[in-house]
Coordinates of C-alpha atoms in Angstrom, one line a residue:
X1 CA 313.1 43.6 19.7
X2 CA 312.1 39.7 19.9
X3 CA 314.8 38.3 22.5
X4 CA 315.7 34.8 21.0
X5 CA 316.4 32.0 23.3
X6 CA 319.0 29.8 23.0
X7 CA 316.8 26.8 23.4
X8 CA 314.2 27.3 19.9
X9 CA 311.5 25.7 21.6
X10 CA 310.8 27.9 24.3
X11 CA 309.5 30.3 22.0
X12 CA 310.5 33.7 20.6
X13 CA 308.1 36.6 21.7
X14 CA 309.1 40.6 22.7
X15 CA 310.8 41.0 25.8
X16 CA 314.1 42.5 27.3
X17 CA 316.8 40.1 27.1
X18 CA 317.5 41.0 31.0
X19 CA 313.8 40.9 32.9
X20 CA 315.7 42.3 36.3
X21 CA 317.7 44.9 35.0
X22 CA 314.4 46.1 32.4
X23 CA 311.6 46.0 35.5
X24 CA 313.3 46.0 38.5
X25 CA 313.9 42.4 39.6
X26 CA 313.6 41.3 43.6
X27 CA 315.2 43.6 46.6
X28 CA 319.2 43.0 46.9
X29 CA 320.0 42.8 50.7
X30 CA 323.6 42.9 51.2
X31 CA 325.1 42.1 54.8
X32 CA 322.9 43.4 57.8
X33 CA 320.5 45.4 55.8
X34 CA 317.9 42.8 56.4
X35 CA 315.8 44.0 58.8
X36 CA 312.6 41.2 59.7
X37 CA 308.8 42.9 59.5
X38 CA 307.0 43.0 62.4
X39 CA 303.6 41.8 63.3
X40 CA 302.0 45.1 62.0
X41 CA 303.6 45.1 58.7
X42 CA 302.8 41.4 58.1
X43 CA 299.0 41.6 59.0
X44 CA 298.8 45.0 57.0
X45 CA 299.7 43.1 53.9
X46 CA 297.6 40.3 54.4
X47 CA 294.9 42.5 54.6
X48 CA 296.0 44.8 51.7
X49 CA 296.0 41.3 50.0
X50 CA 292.8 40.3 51.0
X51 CA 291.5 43.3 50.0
X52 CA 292.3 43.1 46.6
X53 CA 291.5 39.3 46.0
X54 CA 287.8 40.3 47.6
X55 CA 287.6 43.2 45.1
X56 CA 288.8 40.8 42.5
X57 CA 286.2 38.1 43.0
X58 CA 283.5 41.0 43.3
X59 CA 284.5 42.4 39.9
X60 CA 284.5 39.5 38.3
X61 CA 281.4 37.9 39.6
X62 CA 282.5 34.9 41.7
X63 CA 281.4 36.6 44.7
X64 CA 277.4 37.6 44.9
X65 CA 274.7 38.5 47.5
X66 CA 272.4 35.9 48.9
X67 CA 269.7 37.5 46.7
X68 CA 271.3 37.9 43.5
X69 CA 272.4 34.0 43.7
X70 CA 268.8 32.9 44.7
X71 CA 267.4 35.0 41.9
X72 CA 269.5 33.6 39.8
X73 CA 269.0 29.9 41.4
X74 CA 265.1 30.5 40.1
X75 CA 265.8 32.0 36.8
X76 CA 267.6 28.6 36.0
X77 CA 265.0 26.4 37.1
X78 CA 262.3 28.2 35.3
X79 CA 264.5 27.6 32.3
X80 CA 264.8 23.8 33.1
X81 CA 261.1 23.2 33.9
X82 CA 260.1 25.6 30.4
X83 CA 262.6 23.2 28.2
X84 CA 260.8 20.2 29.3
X85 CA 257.5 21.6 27.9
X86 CA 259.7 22.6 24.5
X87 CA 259.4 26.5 25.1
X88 CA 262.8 27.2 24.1
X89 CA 262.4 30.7 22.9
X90 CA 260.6 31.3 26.5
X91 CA 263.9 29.3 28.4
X92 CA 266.0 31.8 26.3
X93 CA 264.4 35.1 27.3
X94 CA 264.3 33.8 30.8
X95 CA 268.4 33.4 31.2
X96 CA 269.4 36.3 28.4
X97 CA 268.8 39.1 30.7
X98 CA 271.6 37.1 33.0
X99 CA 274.1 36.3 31.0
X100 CA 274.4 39.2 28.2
X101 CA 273.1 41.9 30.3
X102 CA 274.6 41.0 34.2
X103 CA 277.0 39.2 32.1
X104 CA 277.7 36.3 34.9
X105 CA 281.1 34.6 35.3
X106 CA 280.9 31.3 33.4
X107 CA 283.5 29.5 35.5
X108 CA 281.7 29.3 38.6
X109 CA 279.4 26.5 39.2
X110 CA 275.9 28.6 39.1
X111 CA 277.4 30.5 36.4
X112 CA 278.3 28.1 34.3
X113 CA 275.3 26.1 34.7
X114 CA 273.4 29.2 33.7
X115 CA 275.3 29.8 30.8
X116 CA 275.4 26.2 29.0
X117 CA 271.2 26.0 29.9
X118 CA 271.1 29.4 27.6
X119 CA 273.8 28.4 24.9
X120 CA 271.3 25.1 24.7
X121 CA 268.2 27.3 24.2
X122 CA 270.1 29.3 21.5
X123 CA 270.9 26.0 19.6
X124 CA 267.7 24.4 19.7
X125 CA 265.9 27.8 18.2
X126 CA 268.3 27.6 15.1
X127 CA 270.9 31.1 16.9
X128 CA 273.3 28.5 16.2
X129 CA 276.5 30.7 16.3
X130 CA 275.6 32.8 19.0
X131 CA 275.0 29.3 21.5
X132 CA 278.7 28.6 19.6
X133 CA 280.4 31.5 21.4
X134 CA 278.1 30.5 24.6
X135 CA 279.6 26.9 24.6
X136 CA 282.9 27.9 23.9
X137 CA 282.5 30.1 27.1
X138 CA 281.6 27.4 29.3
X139 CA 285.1 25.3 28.6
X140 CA 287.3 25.1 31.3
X141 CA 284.2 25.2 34.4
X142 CA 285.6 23.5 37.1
X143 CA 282.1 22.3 38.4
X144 CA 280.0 19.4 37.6
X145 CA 280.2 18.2 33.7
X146 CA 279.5 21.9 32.3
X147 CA 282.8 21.9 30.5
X148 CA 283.0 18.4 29.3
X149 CA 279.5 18.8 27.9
X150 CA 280.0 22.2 26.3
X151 CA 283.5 20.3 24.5
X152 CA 280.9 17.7 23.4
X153 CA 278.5 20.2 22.4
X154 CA 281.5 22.1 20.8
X155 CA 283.0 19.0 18.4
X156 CA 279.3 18.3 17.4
X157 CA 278.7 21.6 15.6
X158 CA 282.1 21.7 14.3
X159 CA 284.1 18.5 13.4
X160 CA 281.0 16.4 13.6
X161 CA 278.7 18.5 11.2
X162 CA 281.5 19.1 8.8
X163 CA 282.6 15.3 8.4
X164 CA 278.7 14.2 8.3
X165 CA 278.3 17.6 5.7
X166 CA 275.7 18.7 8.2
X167 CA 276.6 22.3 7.4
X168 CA 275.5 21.6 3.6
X169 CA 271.8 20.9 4.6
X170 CA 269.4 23.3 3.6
X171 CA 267.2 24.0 6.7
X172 CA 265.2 26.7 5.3
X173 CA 261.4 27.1 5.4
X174 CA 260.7 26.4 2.1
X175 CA 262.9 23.1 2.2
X176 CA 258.9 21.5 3.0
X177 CA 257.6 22.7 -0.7
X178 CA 260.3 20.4 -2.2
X179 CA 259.9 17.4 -0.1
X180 CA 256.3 17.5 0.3
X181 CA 255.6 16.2 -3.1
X182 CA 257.3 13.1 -2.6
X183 CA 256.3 12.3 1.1
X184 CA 252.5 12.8 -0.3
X185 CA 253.5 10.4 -3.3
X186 CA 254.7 8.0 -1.0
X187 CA 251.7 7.8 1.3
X188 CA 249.0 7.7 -1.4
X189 CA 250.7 4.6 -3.0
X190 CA 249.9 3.6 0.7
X191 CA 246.6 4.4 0.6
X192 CA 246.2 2.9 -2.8
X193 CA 247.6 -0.7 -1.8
X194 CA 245.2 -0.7 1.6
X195 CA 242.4 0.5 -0.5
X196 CA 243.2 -2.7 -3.4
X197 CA 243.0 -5.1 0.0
X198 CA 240.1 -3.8 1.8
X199 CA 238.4 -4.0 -2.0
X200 CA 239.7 -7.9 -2.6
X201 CA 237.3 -10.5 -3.0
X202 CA 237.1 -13.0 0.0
X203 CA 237.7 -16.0 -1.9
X204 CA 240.3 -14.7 -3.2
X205 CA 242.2 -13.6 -0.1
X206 CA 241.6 -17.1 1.3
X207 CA 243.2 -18.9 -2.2
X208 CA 246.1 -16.5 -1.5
X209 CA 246.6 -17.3 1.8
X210 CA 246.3 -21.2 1.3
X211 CA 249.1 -20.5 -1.6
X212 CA 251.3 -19.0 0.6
X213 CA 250.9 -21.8 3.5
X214 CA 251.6 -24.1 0.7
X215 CA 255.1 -23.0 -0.4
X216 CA 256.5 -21.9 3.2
X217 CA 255.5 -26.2 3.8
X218 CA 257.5 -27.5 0.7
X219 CA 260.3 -24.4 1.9
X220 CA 260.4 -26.2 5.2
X221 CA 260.3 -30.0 3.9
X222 CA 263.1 -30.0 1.9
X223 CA 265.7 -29.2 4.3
X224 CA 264.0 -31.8 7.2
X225 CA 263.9 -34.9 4.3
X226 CA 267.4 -33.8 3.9
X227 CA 268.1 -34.2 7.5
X228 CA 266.4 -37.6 8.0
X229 CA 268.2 -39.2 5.4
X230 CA 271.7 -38.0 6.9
X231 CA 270.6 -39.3 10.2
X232 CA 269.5 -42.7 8.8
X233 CA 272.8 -43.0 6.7

């Protein structure tokens, strides 16, 4: 049964109403029962402790060998220097084989890195949903900006795109058939109006010209008359 507090706040959730009597609770030591551990004991669970945060890291990848982390180091770099030249899908394949298949720890700083380069791959080749999940992975990385990029990244595919009705864009391939028409429309009446000037008659040209000298001079005259006879006043 859901125990319920007597404070609402604190939340209502299943659990024994009594957590010491249910599971136990903490040794009791009445009156001379204590007896102190001795050196052997204490360093025996230190290392039993020890033993099980190493195997705890090692499990879940915070802890790797020298080669694995350089491997890794050179992986990411490749990435890096193959986004620069704009061959996503090549930056993705590079890092996939890391992150779904080795399935690397996103909250360390390597792994982390590692993970937002790949989640930035996925969303520039259009795998928009799968570089969500990626991003949404790398929040809460202690290292660096990772997680304060990946919240950017985050808020700009989902409050962002819907206020700015990003999401009602149609990116699809044939979205060029429909455009195309008017872009070419646009740039022949262009071409039309350079074609008309590079066919106008010289004299011509030159009459224009003078008439457009001749009204920016009266634009320009009015307002200085204007200004002399204030100053003579």
């Amino acid at each position: 049964t859901a125990y319920k507090p007597k404070v609402p706040t604190w939340g209502v959730f299943p659990r024994p109403e009594n957590i010491s009597k249910a599971y136990g609770g903490g040794r009791t030591f009445k009156a001379g029962e204590y007896t102190a551990e001795t050196e052997e004991q204490i360093q025996e669970r230190r290392d039993r402790v020890q033993a099980k945060l190493r195997k705890y890291a090692a499990d879940q990848g915070i802890t790797v060998s020298n080669g694995t982390a350089i491997r890794w180091q050179e992986s990411l770099t490749q990435c890096k220097d193959l986004m620069r030249t704009g061959r996503l899908k090549e930056g993705c394949n590079v890092l996939e084989q890391i992150v779904v298949v080795e399935d690397i720890n996103p909250r360390t700083e390597l792994g982390g890195e590692i993970v937002f380069y790949y989640a930035m791959c996925l969303d520039n080749i259009q795998r928009r949903e799968e570089a969500l999940v990626q991003y949404k992975r790398c929040v809460g990385n202690q290292y660096g900006r990772v997680s304060q990029q990946a919240d950017r990244m985050i808020w700009g595919m989902t409050t962002a795109s819907s206020k700015m009705k990003a999401d009602q864009f149609d990116y699809s391939a044939g979205i060029k058939e429909v455009y195309d028409p008017f872009l070419i429309a646009l740039t022949n009446s262009k071409m039309d109006w350079e074609a008309v000037q590079s066919k106008m008659d010289p004299e011509e040209e030159a009459r224009l010209n003078q008439m457009t000298f001749t009204s920016i001079a009266a634009l320009l005259t009015v307002p200085l008359a204007l200004g002399v006879l204030i100053a003579l006043r």
